[in-house]
PDB file of C-alpha atoms in Angstrom:
ATOM      1  CA  MET Q   1       0.000   0.000   0.000  1.00 49.00           C
ATOM      2  CA  VAL Q   2       2.891   2.337   0.780  1.00 46.00           C
ATOM      3  CA  GLN Q   3       4.526   1.652  -2.561  1.00 51.00           C
ATOM      4  CA  GLU Q   4       1.189   2.123  -4.374  1.00 52.00           C
ATOM      5  CA  GLY Q   5       0.678   5.481  -2.597  1.00 50.00           C
ATOM      6  CA  GLN Q   6       4.167   6.591  -3.473  1.00 54.00           C
ATOM      7  CA  SER Q   7       3.602   5.582  -7.104  1.00 56.00           C
ATOM      8  CA  GLN Q   8       0.367   7.548  -7.250  1.00 58.00           C
ATOM      9  CA  GLY Q   9       2.124  10.525  -5.659  1.00 57.00           C
ATOM     10  CA  ARG Q  10       4.856  10.432  -8.283  1.00 63.00           C
ATOM     11  CA  GLU Q  11       2.286  10.166 -11.086  1.00 62.00           C
ATOM     12  CA  LYS Q  12       0.353  13.097  -9.639  1.00 62.00           C
ATOM     13  CA  ALA Q  13       3.537  15.174  -9.316  1.00 60.00           C
ATOM     14  CA  ALA Q  14       4.506  14.321 -12.903  1.00 60.00           C
ATOM     15  CA  TRP Q  15       1.004  15.253 -14.064  1.00 60.00           C
ATOM     16  CA  TRP Q  16       1.170  18.631 -12.284  1.00 66.00           C
ATOM     17  CA  PHE Q  17       4.639  19.248 -13.745  1.00 62.00           C
ATOM     18  CA  GLN Q  18       3.305  18.635 -17.264  1.00 64.00           C
ATOM     19  CA  VAL Q  19       0.344  20.908 -16.564  1.00 59.00           C
ATOM     20  CA  ARG Q  20       2.660  23.706 -15.410  1.00 66.00           C
ATOM     21  CA  LEU Q  21       4.965  23.115 -18.381  1.00 63.00           C
ATOM     22  CA  TRP Q  22       2.111  23.328 -20.869  1.00 66.00           C
ATOM     23  CA  SER Q  23       0.711  26.391 -19.071  1.00 60.00           C
ATOM     24  CA  VAL Q  24       4.060  28.189 -19.396  1.00 57.00           C
ATOM     25  CA  ALA Q  25       4.267  27.170 -23.051  1.00 51.00           C
ATOM     26  CA  LEU Q  26       0.751  28.399 -23.806  1.00 61.00           C
ATOM     27  CA  ILE Q  27       1.334  31.697 -21.986  1.00 68.00           C
ATOM     28  CA  SER Q  28       4.598  32.208 -23.908  1.00 55.00           C
ATOM     29  CA  ILE Q  29       2.871  31.503 -27.214  1.00 62.00           C
ATOM     30  CA  ALA Q  30       0.064  33.904 -26.305  1.00 57.00           C
ATOM     31  CA  LEU Q  31       2.564  36.661 -25.443  1.00 62.00           C
ATOM     32  CA  ILE Q  32       4.480  36.127 -28.691  1.00 62.00           C
ATOM     33  CA  ALA Q  33       1.229  36.217 -30.663  1.00 52.00           C
ATOM     34  CA  ALA Q  34       0.140  39.415 -28.887  1.00 53.00           C
ATOM     35  CA  CYS Q  35       3.484  41.089 -29.658  1.00 47.00           C
ATOM     36  CA  PHE Q  36       3.226  40.023 -33.298  1.00 50.00           C
ATOM     37  CA  ILE Q  37      -0.314  41.364 -33.617  1.00 51.00           C
ATOM     38  CA  LEU Q  38       0.680  44.642 -31.922  1.00 48.00           C
ATOM     39  CA  SER Q  39       3.655  44.980 -34.286  1.00 48.00           C
ATOM     40  CA  CYS Q  40       1.405  44.400 -37.280  1.00 43.00           C
ATOM     41  CA  VAL Q  41      -1.126  46.975 -36.049  1.00 42.00           C
ATOM     42  CA  VAL Q  42       1.581  49.618 -35.452  1.00 41.00           C
ATOM     43  CA  THR Q  43       3.136  48.912 -38.860  1.00 41.00           C
ATOM     44  CA  TYR Q  44      -0.283  49.079 -40.523  1.00 44.00           C
ATOM     45  CA  PHE Q  45      -1.146  52.475 -39.075  1.00 44.00           C
ATOM     46  CA  LYS Q  46       2.341  53.819 -39.804  1.00 44.00           C
ATOM     47  CA  CYS Q  47       2.125  52.648 -43.406  1.00 46.00           C
ATOM     48  CA  ASP Q  48      -1.462  53.890 -43.650  1.00 54.00           C
ATOM     49  CA  ARG Q  49      -0.480  57.416 -42.511  1.00 54.00           C
ATOM     50  CA  THR Q  50       2.524  57.445 -44.861  1.00 53.00           C
ATOM     51  CA  GLY Q  51       0.362  56.197 -47.714  1.00 58.00           C
ATOM     52  CA  LYS Q  52      -2.239  58.912 -47.136  1.00 60.00           C
ATOM     53  CA  LYS Q  53       0.454  61.631 -47.045  1.00 58.00           C
ATOM     54  CA  LEU Q  54       2.054  60.291 -50.224  1.00 56.00           C
ATOM     55  CA  SER Q  55      -1.375  60.174 -51.877  1.00 60.00           C
ATOM     56  CA  GLU Q  56      -1.969  63.825 -50.945  1.00 56.00           C
ATOM     57  CA  LEU Q  57       1.416  64.866 -52.329  1.00 59.00           C
ATOM     58  CA  GLN Q  58       0.811  62.976 -55.568  1.00 55.00           C
ATOM     59  CA  THR Q  59      -2.137  65.278 -56.254  1.00 58.00           C
ATOM     60  CA  HIS Q  60       0.379  68.156 -56.501  1.00 60.00           C
ATOM     61  CA  TYR Q  61       3.661  66.525 -57.577  1.00 67.00           C
ATOM     62  CA  SER Q  62       4.520  63.975 -60.226  1.00 68.00           C
ATOM     63  CA  SER Q  63       7.655  62.731 -58.487  1.00 80.00           C
ATOM     64  CA  LEU Q  64       9.550  62.700 -55.192  1.00 84.00           C
ATOM     65  CA  THR Q  65      13.275  62.660 -54.508  1.00 84.00           C
ATOM     66  CA  CYS Q  66      14.322  60.495 -51.549  1.00 85.00           C
ATOM     67  CA  PHE Q  67      17.534  60.446 -49.536  1.00 79.00           C
ATOM     68  CA  SER Q  68      18.868  57.780 -47.189  1.00 81.00           C
ATOM     69  CA  GLU Q  69      18.796  59.102 -43.624  1.00 79.00           C
ATOM     70  CA  GLY Q  70      20.414  56.218 -41.754  1.00 70.00           C
ATOM     71  CA  THR Q  71      18.805  52.993 -40.616  1.00 64.00           C
ATOM     72  CA  SER Q  72      16.175  51.978 -38.105  1.00 58.00           C
ATOM     73  CA  VAL Q  73      16.082  48.672 -36.235  1.00 54.00           C
ATOM     74  CA  SER Q  74      14.598  46.740 -39.136  1.00 55.00           C
ATOM     75  CA  GLU Q  75      14.834  48.825 -42.291  1.00 61.00           C
ATOM     76  CA  LYS Q  76      16.363  51.820 -43.984  1.00 61.00           C
ATOM     77  CA  VAL Q  77      14.755  55.197 -43.451  1.00 81.00           C
ATOM     78  CA  TRP Q  78      14.322  57.452 -46.483  1.00 83.00           C
ATOM     79  CA  GLY Q  79      13.391  61.149 -46.306  1.00 87.00           C
ATOM     80  CA  CYS Q  80      11.502  62.345 -49.381  1.00 90.00           C
ATOM     81  CA  CYS Q  81      10.733  65.780 -50.846  1.00 92.00           C
ATOM     82  CA  PRO Q  82       8.974  66.828 -54.055  1.00 93.00           C
ATOM     83  CA  SER Q  83      11.608  66.856 -56.794  1.00 89.00           C
ATOM     84  CA  THR Q  84      11.568  70.654 -57.178  1.00 91.00           C
ATOM     85  CA  TRP Q  85      12.012  71.263 -53.421  1.00 96.00           C
ATOM     86  CA  LYS Q  86      15.228  71.490 -51.380  1.00 95.00           C
ATOM     87  CA  PRO Q  87      15.753  69.223 -48.325  1.00 95.00           C
ATOM     88  CA  PHE Q  88      17.227  70.322 -45.018  1.00 95.00           C
ATOM     89  CA  GLY Q  89      16.789  68.682 -41.627  1.00 93.00           C
ATOM     90  CA  SER Q  90      13.279  67.272 -41.381  1.00 92.00           C
ATOM     91  CA  SER Q  91      11.768  69.735 -43.886  1.00 96.00           C
ATOM     92  CA  CYS Q  92      11.528  70.511 -47.608  1.00 97.00           C
ATOM     93  CA  TYR Q  93      11.703  74.091 -48.959  1.00 98.00           C
ATOM     94  CA  PHE Q  94      10.394  75.790 -52.076  1.00 98.00           C
ATOM     95  CA  VAL Q  95      11.288  79.324 -53.178  1.00 98.00           C
ATOM     96  CA  SER Q  96       8.451  80.880 -55.154  1.00 95.00           C
ATOM     97  CA  THR Q  97       9.264  82.711 -58.364  1.00 91.00           C
ATOM     98  CA  GLU Q  98       5.949  84.580 -58.171  1.00 95.00           C
ATOM     99  CA  GLN Q  99       5.228  87.749 -56.204  1.00 97.00           C
ATOM    100  CA  ASN Q 100       2.091  88.004 -54.073  1.00 98.00           C
ATOM    101  CA  PHE Q 101       0.897  89.642 -50.868  1.00 98.00           C
ATOM    102  CA  TRP Q 102       1.335  87.693 -47.628  1.00 98.00           C
ATOM    103  CA  THR Q 103      -2.103  86.051 -47.388  1.00 98.00           C
ATOM    104  CA  LYS Q 104      -2.018  84.901 -51.011  1.00 98.00           C
ATOM    105  CA  SER Q 105       1.528  83.585 -50.557  1.00 98.00           C
ATOM    106  CA  GLU Q 106       0.373  81.477 -47.598  1.00 98.00           C
ATOM    107  CA  GLN Q 107      -2.602  80.196 -49.595  1.00 98.00           C
ATOM    108  CA  ASN Q 108      -0.267  79.128 -52.393  1.00 97.00           C
ATOM    109  CA  CYS Q 109       1.911  77.237 -49.917  1.00 97.00           C
ATOM    110  CA  VAL Q 110      -1.118  75.536 -48.363  1.00 96.00           C
ATOM    111  CA  GLY Q 111      -2.255  74.543 -51.850  1.00 94.00           C
ATOM    112  CA  MET Q 112       1.011  72.618 -52.179  1.00 93.00           C
ATOM    113  CA  GLY Q 113       0.628  70.858 -48.824  1.00 93.00           C
ATOM    114  CA  ALA Q 114       2.952  73.305 -47.049  1.00 96.00           C
ATOM    115  CA  HIS Q 115       3.013  76.684 -45.243  1.00 98.00           C
ATOM    116  CA  LEU Q 116       5.159  79.810 -45.315  1.00 98.00           C
ATOM    117  CA  VAL Q 117       8.568  79.028 -43.866  1.00 98.00           C
ATOM    118  CA  VAL Q 118       9.125  78.921 -40.105  1.00 98.00           C
ATOM    119  CA  ILE Q 119      12.786  79.470 -39.201  1.00 97.00           C
ATOM    120  CA  ASN Q 120      13.757  77.622 -36.026  1.00 96.00           C
ATOM    121  CA  THR Q 121      17.550  77.863 -36.056  1.00 96.00           C
ATOM    122  CA  GLU Q 122      20.326  80.005 -37.496  1.00 96.00           C
ATOM    123  CA  ALA Q 123      21.608  76.897 -39.309  1.00 97.00           C
ATOM    124  CA  GLU Q 124      18.232  76.569 -41.031  1.00 98.00           C
ATOM    125  CA  GLN Q 125      18.357  80.201 -42.150  1.00 97.00           C
ATOM    126  CA  ASN Q 126      21.930  79.775 -43.391  1.00 97.00           C
ATOM    127  CA  PHE Q 127      20.717  76.924 -45.591  1.00 98.00           C
ATOM    128  CA  ILE Q 128      17.685  78.862 -46.866  1.00 98.00           C
ATOM    129  CA  ILE Q 129      19.601  82.003 -47.862  1.00 98.00           C
ATOM    130  CA  GLN Q 130      21.773  79.896 -50.159  1.00 97.00           C
ATOM    131  CA  GLN Q 131      18.650  79.445 -52.298  1.00 96.00           C
ATOM    132  CA  LEU Q 132      17.722  83.167 -52.380  1.00 98.00           C
ATOM    133  CA  ASN Q 133      18.446  86.139 -54.617  1.00 97.00           C
ATOM    134  CA  GLU Q 134      20.094  89.030 -52.758  1.00 97.00           C
ATOM    135  CA  SER Q 135      18.134  91.576 -54.793  1.00 97.00           C
ATOM    136  CA  LEU Q 136      14.741  90.209 -53.697  1.00 97.00           C
ATOM    137  CA  SER Q 137      12.660  90.112 -50.501  1.00 98.00           C
ATOM    138  CA  TYR Q 138      10.821  86.967 -49.343  1.00 98.00           C
ATOM    139  CA  PHE Q 139       7.839  86.570 -47.022  1.00 98.00           C
ATOM    140  CA  LEU Q 140       8.260  84.411 -43.909  1.00 98.00           C
ATOM    141  CA  GLY Q 141       5.472  82.606 -42.036  1.00 98.00           C
ATOM    142  CA  LEU Q 142       5.654  85.295 -39.328  1.00 98.00           C
ATOM    143  CA  SER Q 143       3.113  88.057 -38.716  1.00 98.00           C
ATOM    144  CA  ASP Q 144       1.801  90.514 -36.117  1.00 97.00           C
ATOM    145  CA  PRO Q 145      -1.932  90.579 -36.964  1.00 95.00           C
ATOM    146  CA  GLN Q 146      -2.845  93.208 -34.366  1.00 93.00           C
ATOM    147  CA  GLY Q 147       0.201  95.415 -34.874  1.00 93.00           C
ATOM    148  CA  ASN Q 148       0.948  95.282 -31.150  1.00 94.00           C
ATOM    149  CA  GLY Q 149       4.254  93.437 -31.198  1.00 93.00           C
ATOM    150  CA  ASN Q 150       2.654  90.026 -30.677  1.00 96.00           C
ATOM    151  CA  TRP Q 151       4.472  88.222 -33.499  1.00 97.00           C
ATOM    152  CA  GLN Q 152       3.191  84.750 -34.382  1.00 97.00           C
ATOM    153  CA  TRP Q 153       4.548  81.910 -36.469  1.00 98.00           C
ATOM    154  CA  ILE Q 154       2.092  80.382 -38.929  1.00 97.00           C
ATOM    155  CA  ASP Q 155       2.513  76.875 -37.431  1.00 96.00           C
ATOM    156  CA  LYS Q 156       2.006  78.098 -33.821  1.00 95.00           C
ATOM    157  CA  THR Q 157       5.700  77.753 -32.935  1.00 95.00           C
ATOM    158  CA  PRO Q 158       6.158  79.951 -29.805  1.00 95.00           C
ATOM    159  CA  TYR Q 159       7.733  83.191 -31.036  1.00 95.00           C
ATOM    160  CA  LYS Q 160       9.429  84.157 -27.784  1.00 91.00           C
ATOM    161  CA  GLU Q 161      10.982  80.699 -27.411  1.00 90.00           C
ATOM    162  CA  ASN Q 162      12.209  80.574 -30.990  1.00 93.00           C
ATOM    163  CA  VAL Q 163      15.227  82.066 -32.745  1.00 95.00           C
ATOM    164  CA  ARG Q 164      14.799  85.723 -33.804  1.00 95.00           C
ATOM    165  CA  LEU Q 165      17.077  87.030 -36.548  1.00 97.00           C
ATOM    166  CA  TRP Q 166      15.803  90.566 -37.192  1.00 97.00           C
ATOM    167  CA  HIS Q 167      17.972  93.201 -38.805  1.00 97.00           C
ATOM    168  CA  GLN Q 168      19.233  95.729 -36.294  1.00 95.00           C
ATOM    169  CA  ASN Q 169      16.449  98.062 -35.055  1.00 95.00           C
ATOM    170  CA  GLU Q 170      13.749  95.899 -36.664  1.00 96.00           C
ATOM    171  CA  PRO Q 171      10.799  95.516 -36.365  1.00 96.00           C
ATOM    172  CA  ASN Q 172      10.232  99.243 -36.144  1.00 94.00           C
ATOM    173  CA  PHE Q 173       6.750 100.118 -37.470  1.00 92.00           C
ATOM    174  CA  SER Q 174       3.493  98.704 -36.056  1.00 92.00           C
ATOM    175  CA  ALA Q 175       1.614  99.101 -39.365  1.00 96.00           C
ATOM    176  CA  GLU Q 176       4.044  96.663 -40.990  1.00 97.00           C
ATOM    177  CA  GLU Q 177       2.466  93.465 -39.718  1.00 98.00           C
ATOM    178  CA  CYS Q 178       4.293  90.814 -41.745  1.00 98.00           C
ATOM    179  CA  ALA Q 179       7.907  89.658 -41.782  1.00 98.00           C
ATOM    180  CA  SER Q 180      10.253  89.130 -44.687  1.00 98.00           C
ATOM    181  CA  ILE Q 181      13.848  88.067 -45.078  1.00 98.00           C
ATOM    182  CA  VAL Q 182      16.007  90.462 -47.090  1.00 98.00           C
ATOM    183  CA  PHE Q 183      19.661  91.125 -47.860  1.00 98.00           C
ATOM    184  CA  TRP Q 184      20.999  94.565 -46.918  1.00 96.00           C
ATOM    185  CA  ASN Q 185      24.478  95.703 -47.867  1.00 93.00           C
ATOM    186  CA  GLN Q 186      26.861  95.832 -44.894  1.00 87.00           C
ATOM    187  CA  ARG Q 187      24.348  93.802 -42.849  1.00 91.00           C
ATOM    188  CA  GLY Q 188      23.748  90.661 -44.865  1.00 97.00           C
ATOM    189  CA  TRP Q 189      20.546  88.647 -44.521  1.00 98.00           C
ATOM    190  CA  GLY Q 190      18.025  89.380 -41.788  1.00 98.00           C
ATOM    191  CA  TRP Q 191      14.352  89.847 -41.050  1.00 98.00           C
ATOM    192  CA  ASN Q 192      12.413  93.042 -41.712  1.00 98.00           C
ATOM    193  CA  ASP Q 193       8.821  94.028 -40.921  1.00 98.00           C
ATOM    194  CA  VAL Q 194       6.884  94.922 -44.083  1.00 98.00           C
ATOM    195  CA  PHE Q 195       3.327  95.683 -45.193  1.00 98.00           C
ATOM    196  CA  CYS Q 196       1.320  92.484 -45.615  1.00 98.00           C
ATOM    197  CA  ASP Q 197      -0.300  93.767 -48.804  1.00 97.00           C
ATOM    198  CA  SER Q 198       3.047  94.482 -50.462  1.00 97.00           C
ATOM    199  CA  SER Q 199       4.013  92.172 -53.306  1.00 97.00           C
ATOM    200  CA  ARG Q 200       6.975  89.886 -52.573  1.00 98.00           C
ATOM    201  CA  HIS Q 201       8.423  86.484 -53.244  1.00 98.00           C
ATOM    202  CA  SER Q 202       8.019  83.787 -50.592  1.00 98.00           C
ATOM    203  CA  ILE Q 203       9.415  80.555 -49.196  1.00 98.00           C
ATOM    204  CA  CYS Q 204       7.239  77.496 -48.504  1.00 98.00           C
ATOM    205  CA  GLU Q 205       8.084  74.687 -46.074  1.00 98.00           C
ATOM    206  CA  MET Q 206       6.676  71.199 -45.577  1.00 97.00           C
ATOM    207  CA  LYS Q 207       7.710  68.208 -43.466  1.00 94.00           C
ATOM    208  CA  LYS Q 208       9.609  65.439 -45.213  1.00 91.00           C
ATOM    209  CA  ILE Q 209       7.889  62.144 -45.918  1.00 86.00           C
ATOM    210  CA  TYR Q 210       9.708  59.199 -44.310  1.00 85.00           C
ATOM    211  CA  LEU Q 211       9.613  55.751 -45.878  1.00 79.00           C
TER     212      LEU Q 211
END
């Protein structure tokens, strides 16, 4: 009877061991499956957003130019701009050859999936001015709608926390409620307040598309 009890005890222990083993295996499989599904969902939404953005751009542009921007964990990352735009950092830039007043210039940028340029760093401005003509003036995405010194970037970037590269003693006239970038002899490139209804060239900016 003792041996039979011991045998049953060993069988029961072996059975519980198998149960625990299978439980661990099933839990592991479930976790792996959950991670796989989550990865697929994240990839789907990422690809879906990229696809929608590319679809929007294709309504305005026939081709994109892409540049390798390093690698991610699983694949290369490519930053793309419309072929006629210039890439810098995470943005693409377009210098308009047409002259318009500020509001119309912004509308034209929006029509191309962009907005008037927002300059965040001196390095960004140094890149942009390489694309400009020193004899011309270009609207920025910066304005003072109330003429009270409350300058605002078109994309809601905080003005007071951002770089400010005005020419010396500018802005200097409350009725000039829009900003431009212009080259002045002896001073180089800098920002100047101008009338919003004056006719000027402009610079558009959009975020790169990453593939």
